[in-house]
Amino acid sequence: MSAPPSELVSPTRPSRVIARPSRLDRLRDSRLGRSLRQYGHDVLRKPEGIVPIERGAFTKVLILWAIARVVNFAMLWGFYSIAKAARWGFGPDSERLGTFFDYLTGWDADRYGQIAAQGYPMSLPMNVSGDILPNNWAFLPVFPTMVRVLSGATGLGWQPIAVLLSLGASLGATWLLFVLMRTVTKPQPAWWAVVFFSFAPMSFLFVIGYSEGLFMLLMFAGMLLAIKRRYLWILPIGLITAYTRPGVLALGLALGIVFLVRFFRRKVDPFPMREWLSLMASGLVIAAAGLSWNHIAQYVTGTHNAYIRTELGWWLDYVGNDEFTPFTPWFRQAGTHLGVVGVVLVIALIVAFAALMWSRPVRKLGLMVVAYGFSYGVYIFAVFLPQQSTFRLLMPMAPLLGDERWSSTPRRRTAILVGCLVLQAVAILLLWTRGNP
């Protein structure tokens, strides 16, 4: 008796269907995807810093700061004495060189002194072509207001007050940079970041009547609060910073980047409503304040875009009187003076900056430092014309000195420190005594 046909034929098993990977999966598994995941891992990892900081750290930083300021004063006094003996004029126009305090409060400091005494002009100077010429609306009011108040309270003249205020602010900025670095990186690179900052080529600005020290004090405070997630406290600091020096928009952009990262990672890193409301409020208020000075100047003077056109007054000798367009000044300057070669150089600088921000030692400094460094670099590229003042405008990027490569070997540390001292002497001669800062 034969078996039924159904028993003679072996049953067929359904074949497994292997799903093709999606584009997202292929991107995730690609070399670029792996690099992006590694980048995110490095930026978002737990900081390597040591908190709380050991006792005696402030004394150590104070001694470092004092030595650096003595070096600043010594170099400035040396070049001042040479200029007096050689009968040099002050700056490229050979203006009369007065007292040492006059020497320490030239250029922008003198503008602050005028604002402290007289306030801002109600009308703007123009040339025959209708271009607004350089005037005091380019200088924000916090520093000269503090000079006026302290001068009135102490009876001292505005010059010593401006220098003392700059000195005090630089001490605060140095200490906060140290605390910031110790929060995000190891002790050795943190310490050397502060050393290089203290002796940097443009560090002589900390003993003259400029607002750079105060600006960095406030910016570093804002960054430190962001790292500690005390977002609401950034708001009043950001408001003061917005009227101290141009540049607070970079802090606002950095806070926006932090907001987006925390929002999209809220499932692995909780982002409570209290925190996102505080972060959003601080970022938006800082952005609004950073854009407000142009409207204030326009309202007071009755001149459209008074502040922007005032800033363009400093550009006339370099690129003429064209309208301001964001992200074009570097190309305009390079193209005007170097042609195609200049444009290529600007592109090379952009690539180099991107490579720096992508490098692992920088991204290991954490989300806030990376976001701030990127934002400040974008801000400088977007709105400033590269010229001699660019060197001092880059000083607020000091947190990037926490990159451990700067201090990885004794030979490298020594070379950088010696280079800083030599370049500081060159800067005092060419960017202060004999040229425009």
Short mmCIF file of C-alpha atoms in Angstrom, two decimals:
data_model
loop_
_atom_site.label_atom_id
_atom_site.label_comp_id
_atom_site.label_asym_id
_atom_site.label_seq_id
_atom_site.Cartn_x
_atom_site.Cartn_y
_atom_site.Cartn_z
CA MET A 1 0.00 0.00 0.00
CA SER A 2 1.59 3.23 -1.13
CA ALA A 3 1.80 6.31 1.01
CA PRO A 4 -0.31 9.38 0.22
CA PRO A 5 1.39 11.90 -2.06
CA SER A 6 1.45 14.42 0.74
CA GLU A 7 3.74 12.12 2.73
CA LEU A 8 6.09 11.39 -0.16
CA VAL A 9 6.96 15.06 -0.80
CA SER A 10 9.09 16.71 1.87
CA PRO A 11 7.53 19.91 3.15
CA THR A 12 9.16 23.14 1.94
CA ARG A 13 10.33 25.68 4.50
CA PRO A 14 9.63 29.31 3.86
CA SER A 15 12.84 31.12 2.81
CA ARG A 16 14.19 33.86 5.11
CA VAL A 17 13.81 37.32 3.65
CA ILE A 18 16.89 39.42 4.39
CA ALA A 19 15.91 43.10 4.55
CA ARG A 20 18.19 45.46 2.71
CA PRO A 21 19.77 48.03 5.02
CA SER A 22 18.20 51.46 4.82
CA ARG A 23 20.12 54.55 3.80
CA LEU A 24 20.23 55.60 7.44
CA ASP A 25 21.72 52.24 8.44
CA ARG A 26 24.30 52.43 5.66
CA LEU A 27 25.23 55.96 6.73
CA ARG A 28 25.47 54.88 10.36
CA ASP A 29 27.82 52.02 9.46
CA SER A 30 29.91 54.07 7.06
CA ARG A 31 33.27 55.60 7.92
CA LEU A 32 31.60 59.02 8.19
CA GLY A 33 28.91 57.63 10.47
CA ARG A 34 31.47 56.00 12.76
CA SER A 35 33.45 59.25 12.87
CA LEU A 36 30.34 61.23 13.80
CA ARG A 37 29.47 58.77 16.56
CA GLN A 38 33.00 59.01 17.91
CA TYR A 39 32.81 62.81 17.73
CA GLY A 40 29.56 62.80 19.71
CA HIS A 41 31.02 60.39 22.24
CA ASP A 42 34.04 62.62 22.79
CA VAL A 43 32.10 65.89 23.02
CA LEU A 44 29.42 64.50 25.32
CA ARG A 45 31.59 62.41 27.60
CA LYS A 46 32.07 63.19 31.26
CA PRO A 47 34.66 65.98 31.70
CA GLU A 48 38.16 64.99 32.82
CA GLY A 49 38.50 67.95 35.15
CA ILE A 50 38.95 67.73 38.90
CA VAL A 51 36.33 69.53 40.98
CA PRO A 52 36.58 70.85 43.66
CA ILE A 53 39.87 72.58 43.06
CA GLU A 54 42.54 72.05 45.70
CA ARG A 55 43.29 74.68 48.35
CA GLY A 56 45.95 77.16 47.40
CA ALA A 57 45.05 77.15 43.72
CA PHE A 58 43.93 80.79 43.77
CA THR A 59 47.24 81.88 45.33
CA LYS A 60 49.10 80.02 42.61
CA VAL A 61 47.02 81.69 39.87
CA LEU A 62 47.40 85.08 41.58
CA ILE A 63 51.21 84.77 41.57
CA LEU A 64 51.17 83.76 37.91
CA TRP A 65 48.91 86.69 37.04
CA ALA A 66 51.10 89.13 38.99
CA ILE A 67 54.30 87.95 37.26
CA ALA A 68 52.64 88.24 33.84
CA ARG A 69 51.41 91.76 34.57
CA VAL A 70 54.87 92.82 35.76
CA VAL A 71 56.23 91.56 32.43
CA ASN A 72 53.54 93.56 30.60
CA PHE A 73 54.36 96.76 32.48
CA ALA A 74 58.10 96.24 32.05
CA MET A 75 57.81 95.82 28.28
CA LEU A 76 55.45 98.77 27.92
CA TRP A 77 57.70 100.98 30.05
CA GLY A 78 60.70 99.88 28.02
CA PHE A 79 59.15 100.80 24.69
CA TYR A 80 57.73 104.01 26.15
CA SER A 81 61.22 105.01 27.32
CA ILE A 82 62.72 104.15 23.93
CA ALA A 83 60.03 106.17 22.17
CA LYS A 84 60.65 109.18 24.41
CA ALA A 85 64.42 108.97 23.99
CA ALA A 86 64.20 108.51 20.22
CA ARG A 87 61.56 111.26 19.93
CA TRP A 88 59.11 108.91 18.27
CA GLY A 89 55.54 109.97 17.86
CA PHE A 90 52.73 107.75 19.13
CA GLY A 91 51.24 105.57 16.41
CA PRO A 92 51.48 105.82 12.63
CA ASP A 93 50.45 109.49 12.67
CA SER A 94 53.29 110.36 15.07
CA GLU A 95 51.05 112.03 17.64
CA ARG A 96 52.71 113.65 20.63
CA LEU A 97 53.77 111.11 23.25
CA GLY A 98 52.75 112.39 26.68
CA THR A 99 52.95 110.75 30.10
CA PHE A 100 53.10 107.02 30.74
CA PHE A 101 49.40 107.07 31.65
CA ASP A 102 48.71 108.75 28.30
CA TYR A 103 50.64 105.90 26.70
CA LEU A 104 48.58 103.28 28.60
CA THR A 105 45.28 104.90 27.68
CA GLY A 106 45.68 105.58 23.97
CA TRP A 107 43.55 104.43 21.05
CA ASP A 108 40.30 102.75 22.24
CA ALA A 109 41.02 103.66 25.87
CA ASP A 110 41.00 107.33 24.94
CA ARG A 111 37.60 106.80 23.31
CA TYR A 112 36.33 105.28 26.56
CA GLY A 113 37.64 108.33 28.42
CA GLN A 114 35.73 110.64 26.08
CA ILE A 115 32.52 108.63 26.57
CA ALA A 116 33.00 108.63 30.35
CA ALA A 117 33.30 112.42 30.32
CA GLN A 118 30.89 113.45 27.56
CA GLY A 119 28.66 110.51 26.65
CA TYR A 120 27.83 109.68 23.05
CA PRO A 121 27.45 112.18 20.19
CA MET A 122 23.95 113.08 19.03
CA SER A 123 25.04 113.32 15.40
CA LEU A 124 27.55 111.36 13.38
CA PRO A 125 30.53 112.71 11.42
CA MET A 126 30.39 112.13 7.65
CA ASN A 127 32.69 112.68 4.70
CA VAL A 128 31.66 114.37 1.46
CA SER A 129 30.50 111.02 0.06
CA GLY A 130 28.05 110.51 2.92
CA ASP A 131 30.05 107.75 4.60
CA ILE A 132 29.97 107.79 8.40
CA LEU A 133 33.45 108.27 9.81
CA PRO A 134 34.88 106.54 12.92
CA ASN A 135 33.23 107.82 16.09
CA ASN A 136 32.48 106.83 19.68
CA TRP A 137 29.31 104.86 18.90
CA ALA A 138 31.61 101.96 18.01
CA PHE A 139 32.45 101.57 21.73
CA LEU A 140 29.92 100.03 24.10
CA PRO A 141 28.94 101.74 27.37
CA VAL A 142 29.63 99.37 30.29
CA PHE A 143 33.37 100.00 30.61
CA PRO A 144 33.23 103.83 30.33
CA THR A 145 30.24 103.91 32.69
CA MET A 146 32.21 101.96 35.30
CA VAL A 147 35.17 104.31 34.77
CA ARG A 148 32.95 107.37 35.32
CA VAL A 149 31.30 105.92 38.45
CA LEU A 150 34.58 104.76 40.03
CA SER A 151 36.34 107.99 39.15
CA GLY A 152 33.58 110.00 40.79
CA ALA A 153 33.59 107.77 43.88
CA THR A 154 37.36 107.81 44.39
CA GLY A 155 38.33 111.23 43.06
CA LEU A 156 40.95 109.66 40.78
CA GLY A 157 41.26 110.61 37.14
CA TRP A 158 39.77 108.39 34.46
CA GLN A 159 43.18 107.15 33.27
CA PRO A 160 44.32 105.38 36.48
CA ILE A 161 40.78 104.09 37.01
CA ALA A 162 40.67 102.62 33.50
CA VAL A 163 44.01 100.88 34.01
CA LEU A 164 43.05 99.56 37.47
CA LEU A 165 39.69 98.36 36.18
CA SER A 166 41.42 96.53 33.33
CA LEU A 167 43.87 94.97 35.78
CA GLY A 168 41.16 93.79 38.17
CA ALA A 169 39.05 92.36 35.36
CA SER A 170 42.06 90.50 33.94
CA LEU A 171 42.63 88.83 37.32
CA GLY A 172 39.01 87.71 37.37
CA ALA A 173 39.23 86.46 33.78
CA THR A 174 42.43 84.53 34.55
CA TRP A 175 40.92 82.84 37.59
CA LEU A 176 37.68 81.93 35.80
CA LEU A 177 39.63 80.53 32.85
CA PHE A 178 41.55 78.37 35.32
CA VAL A 179 38.33 77.13 36.94
CA LEU A 180 36.80 76.53 33.50
CA MET A 181 39.82 74.55 32.32
CA ARG A 182 40.00 72.51 35.52
CA THR A 183 36.34 71.65 35.00
CA VAL A 184 36.78 70.28 31.46
CA THR A 185 40.31 68.91 31.26
CA LYS A 186 43.21 67.46 33.25
CA PRO A 187 45.29 69.59 35.63
CA GLN A 188 48.40 69.90 33.44
CA PRO A 189 46.77 71.20 30.23
CA ALA A 190 44.46 73.36 32.37
CA TRP A 191 47.40 75.04 34.11
CA TRP A 192 49.36 75.61 30.91
CA ALA A 193 46.31 77.04 29.18
CA VAL A 194 46.26 79.73 31.87
CA VAL A 195 50.04 80.27 31.57
CA PHE A 196 49.82 80.79 27.82
CA PHE A 197 46.81 83.06 28.28
CA SER A 198 48.67 85.15 30.86
CA PHE A 199 51.77 85.66 28.70
CA ALA A 200 50.05 85.71 25.31
CA PRO A 201 51.33 88.17 22.69
CA MET A 202 48.33 90.46 23.22
CA SER A 203 48.23 90.08 27.03
CA PHE A 204 49.62 93.62 27.42
CA LEU A 205 46.00 94.71 26.85
CA PHE A 206 45.37 93.67 30.47
CA VAL A 207 47.39 96.62 31.79
CA ILE A 208 46.00 99.31 29.50
CA GLY A 209 42.60 100.95 29.62
CA TYR A 210 40.82 98.45 27.37
CA SER A 211 37.67 96.42 28.05
CA GLU A 212 39.02 93.05 26.84
CA GLY A 213 39.66 91.76 30.37
CA LEU A 214 36.14 92.62 31.52
CA PHE A 215 34.62 91.07 28.41
CA MET A 216 36.48 87.79 28.90
CA LEU A 217 35.67 87.74 32.61
CA LEU A 218 31.96 87.84 31.73
CA MET A 219 32.19 85.38 28.82
CA PHE A 220 34.12 82.79 30.83
CA ALA A 221 31.60 83.18 33.68
CA GLY A 222 28.77 82.50 31.24
CA MET A 223 30.52 79.40 29.90
CA LEU A 224 31.19 78.05 33.38
CA LEU A 225 27.55 78.52 34.38
CA ALA A 226 26.43 76.74 31.20
CA ILE A 227 28.67 73.75 32.01
CA LYS A 228 27.20 73.63 35.51
CA ARG A 229 23.71 73.96 33.95
CA ARG A 230 22.82 77.09 35.89
CA TYR A 231 21.31 78.57 32.79
CA LEU A 232 19.17 81.33 34.27
CA TRP A 233 22.21 82.98 35.90
CA ILE A 234 23.72 83.43 32.43
CA LEU A 235 20.98 85.92 31.52
CA PRO A 236 22.11 88.92 33.62
CA ILE A 237 25.76 88.22 32.83
CA GLY A 238 24.94 88.05 29.14
CA LEU A 239 23.07 91.35 29.29
CA ILE A 240 26.10 93.12 30.80
CA THR A 241 28.42 91.44 28.30
CA ALA A 242 26.26 92.62 25.39
CA TYR A 243 27.08 96.25 26.25
CA THR A 244 30.74 95.67 27.14
CA ARG A 245 32.26 94.59 23.83
CA PRO A 246 30.91 93.15 20.57
CA GLY A 247 30.91 89.36 20.64
CA VAL A 248 28.12 88.22 22.94
CA LEU A 249 26.23 86.82 19.93
CA ALA A 250 28.79 83.99 19.95
CA LEU A 251 27.69 83.06 23.48
CA GLY A 252 24.06 83.18 22.38
CA LEU A 253 24.78 80.86 19.44
CA ALA A 254 26.71 78.47 21.69
CA LEU A 255 23.75 78.29 24.07
CA GLY A 256 21.50 77.57 21.10
CA ILE A 257 23.74 74.65 20.10
CA VAL A 258 23.68 73.32 23.68
CA PHE A 259 19.87 73.62 23.69
CA LEU A 260 19.51 71.58 20.49
CA VAL A 261 21.92 68.88 21.65
CA ARG A 262 20.22 68.51 25.01
CA PHE A 263 16.76 68.53 23.41
CA PHE A 264 17.58 65.67 21.01
CA ARG A 265 19.32 63.70 23.79
CA ARG A 266 16.61 64.24 26.39
CA LYS A 267 15.83 60.49 26.58
CA VAL A 268 19.39 59.62 27.66
CA ASP A 269 20.12 62.93 29.43
CA PRO A 270 16.94 64.33 31.03
CA PHE A 271 16.19 67.92 30.05
CA PRO A 272 13.64 69.20 32.62
CA MET A 273 11.30 72.03 31.70
CA ARG A 274 12.96 74.33 34.22
CA GLU A 275 16.31 73.89 32.49
CA TRP A 276 15.12 74.23 28.90
CA LEU A 277 13.06 77.30 29.73
CA SER A 278 16.04 78.92 31.47
CA LEU A 279 18.41 78.02 28.64
CA MET A 280 16.02 79.27 25.97
CA ALA A 281 15.34 82.52 27.84
CA SER A 282 19.05 83.23 28.35
CA GLY A 283 19.93 82.48 24.74
CA LEU A 284 17.14 84.58 23.25
CA VAL A 285 17.70 87.55 25.57
CA ILE A 286 21.43 87.50 24.87
CA ALA A 287 20.80 87.39 21.12
CA ALA A 288 18.34 90.29 21.33
CA ALA A 289 20.71 92.34 23.49
CA GLY A 290 23.61 91.62 21.16
CA LEU A 291 21.64 93.09 18.25
CA SER A 292 20.17 96.02 20.15
CA TRP A 293 23.04 98.53 20.11
CA ASN A 294 22.51 99.31 16.44
CA HIS A 295 18.87 100.21 17.17
CA ILE A 296 19.85 102.31 20.21
CA ALA A 297 22.39 104.27 18.17
CA GLN A 298 19.88 104.68 15.36
CA TYR A 299 17.23 106.00 17.78
CA VAL A 300 19.57 108.49 19.48
CA THR A 301 21.25 109.84 16.34
CA GLY A 302 18.34 109.53 13.93
CA THR A 303 20.70 107.84 11.45
CA HIS A 304 19.68 104.51 9.90
CA ASN A 305 22.00 101.64 10.91
CA ALA A 306 24.14 104.11 12.85
CA TYR A 307 26.29 101.52 14.64
CA ILE A 308 26.86 99.26 11.62
CA ARG A 309 27.77 102.24 9.45
CA THR A 310 30.05 103.54 12.20
CA GLU A 311 31.93 100.23 12.21
CA LEU A 312 32.18 100.42 8.43
CA GLY A 313 33.90 103.78 8.89
CA TRP A 314 36.99 101.89 9.99
CA TRP A 315 36.86 99.82 6.80
CA LEU A 316 37.05 102.73 4.34
CA ASP A 317 40.84 102.71 4.08
CA TYR A 318 40.90 98.96 3.49
CA VAL A 319 37.97 97.97 1.24
CA GLY A 320 36.11 101.18 0.46
CA ASN A 321 32.51 102.02 1.24
CA ASP A 322 30.56 98.97 0.09
CA GLU A 323 27.52 97.80 2.10
CA PHE A 324 27.95 95.29 4.91
CA THR A 325 27.09 91.70 4.03
CA PRO A 326 27.69 88.98 6.65
CA PHE A 327 30.34 86.33 5.89
CA THR A 328 31.97 88.46 3.17
CA PRO A 329 34.49 90.76 5.01
CA TRP A 330 37.38 88.26 4.98
CA PHE A 331 36.88 87.56 1.29
CA ARG A 332 36.58 91.29 0.54
CA GLN A 333 39.78 92.14 2.36
CA ALA A 334 41.75 89.24 0.90
CA GLY A 335 40.36 89.71 -2.60
CA THR A 336 41.01 93.46 -2.58
CA HIS A 337 44.68 93.16 -1.65
CA LEU A 338 45.72 89.67 -2.78
CA GLY A 339 43.24 88.74 -5.49
CA VAL A 340 42.54 85.05 -6.09
CA VAL A 341 45.44 84.05 -3.85
CA GLY A 342 43.79 85.88 -0.96
CA VAL A 343 40.48 84.09 -1.50
CA VAL A 344 42.30 80.74 -1.53
CA LEU A 345 44.05 81.67 1.72
CA VAL A 346 40.71 82.49 3.37
CA ILE A 347 39.30 79.12 2.26
CA ALA A 348 42.41 77.43 3.66
CA LEU A 349 41.86 79.21 6.99
CA ILE A 350 38.26 78.00 7.09
CA VAL A 351 39.39 74.42 6.44
CA ALA A 352 42.10 74.72 9.11
CA PHE A 353 39.59 76.04 11.66
CA ALA A 354 37.17 73.21 10.86
CA ALA A 355 39.99 70.69 11.29
CA LEU A 356 40.92 72.23 14.65
CA MET A 357 37.34 72.03 15.91
CA TRP A 358 37.05 68.44 14.61
CA SER A 359 40.30 67.29 16.23
CA ARG A 360 39.90 64.93 19.15
CA PRO A 361 41.89 66.94 21.74
CA VAL A 362 39.57 69.93 21.16
CA ARG A 363 36.32 67.99 21.20
CA LYS A 364 37.40 66.28 24.42
CA LEU A 365 37.05 69.70 26.08
CA GLY A 366 33.31 69.11 26.05
CA LEU A 367 30.15 70.41 24.45
CA MET A 368 30.17 73.97 25.81
CA VAL A 369 33.80 74.72 24.96
CA VAL A 370 33.42 73.24 21.47
CA ALA A 371 30.13 75.08 20.86
CA TYR A 372 31.63 78.35 22.10
CA GLY A 373 34.87 77.99 20.13
CA PHE A 374 32.92 77.21 16.96
CA SER A 375 30.42 80.03 17.54
CA TYR A 376 33.06 82.66 18.28
CA GLY A 377 35.04 81.65 15.21
CA VAL A 378 31.92 81.90 13.04
CA TYR A 379 31.10 85.29 14.58
CA ILE A 380 34.56 86.73 13.85
CA PHE A 381 34.41 85.41 10.29
CA ALA A 382 30.88 86.71 9.73
CA VAL A 383 31.16 90.33 10.86
CA PHE A 384 34.78 91.48 11.28
CA LEU A 385 37.22 92.71 8.66
CA PRO A 386 40.62 91.03 9.21
CA GLN A 387 43.22 93.64 10.09
CA GLN A 388 45.67 94.34 12.90
CA SER A 389 42.92 94.30 15.55
CA THR A 390 42.09 90.67 14.65
CA PHE A 391 44.82 89.44 16.99
CA ARG A 392 43.15 90.92 20.07
CA LEU A 393 39.70 89.92 18.84
CA LEU A 394 40.84 86.28 18.98
CA MET A 395 41.78 86.46 22.68
CA PRO A 396 38.33 85.31 23.93
CA MET A 397 38.99 81.96 22.20
CA ALA A 398 41.44 81.22 25.05
CA PRO A 399 39.46 78.13 26.26
CA LEU A 400 40.80 76.32 23.19
CA LEU A 401 44.24 76.55 24.82
CA GLY A 402 43.04 73.64 26.96
CA ASP A 403 43.91 71.43 23.97
CA GLU A 404 46.42 69.03 25.52
CA ARG A 405 48.67 69.17 22.44
CA TRP A 406 49.86 72.66 23.41
CA SER A 407 51.42 71.39 26.63
CA SER A 408 52.20 67.76 25.81
CA THR A 409 56.02 68.01 26.20
CA PRO A 410 58.39 70.28 28.17
CA ARG A 411 60.12 71.35 24.95
CA ARG A 412 56.83 72.40 23.38
CA ARG A 413 55.73 74.30 26.49
CA THR A 414 59.05 76.17 26.61
CA ALA A 415 58.94 77.00 22.91
CA ILE A 416 55.41 78.36 23.11
CA LEU A 417 56.14 80.43 26.21
CA VAL A 418 59.29 81.94 24.68
CA GLY A 419 57.38 82.60 21.47
CA CYS A 420 54.66 84.38 23.45
CA LEU A 421 57.19 86.70 25.10
CA VAL A 422 58.98 87.51 21.83
CA LEU A 423 55.70 88.15 19.99
CA GLN A 424 54.47 90.29 22.87
CA ALA A 425 57.44 92.59 22.42
CA VAL A 426 56.77 92.71 18.68
CA ALA A 427 53.08 93.44 19.29
CA ILE A 428 53.80 96.29 21.72
CA LEU A 429 56.15 97.85 19.19
CA LEU A 430 54.10 97.39 16.02
CA LEU A 431 50.51 97.25 17.28
CA TRP A 432 50.72 99.84 20.04
CA THR A 433 53.75 102.13 20.03
CA ARG A 434 54.27 102.58 16.28
CA GLY A 435 51.07 101.29 14.71
CA ASN A 436 47.34 100.87 15.19
CA PRO A 437 46.26 98.26 17.74
#
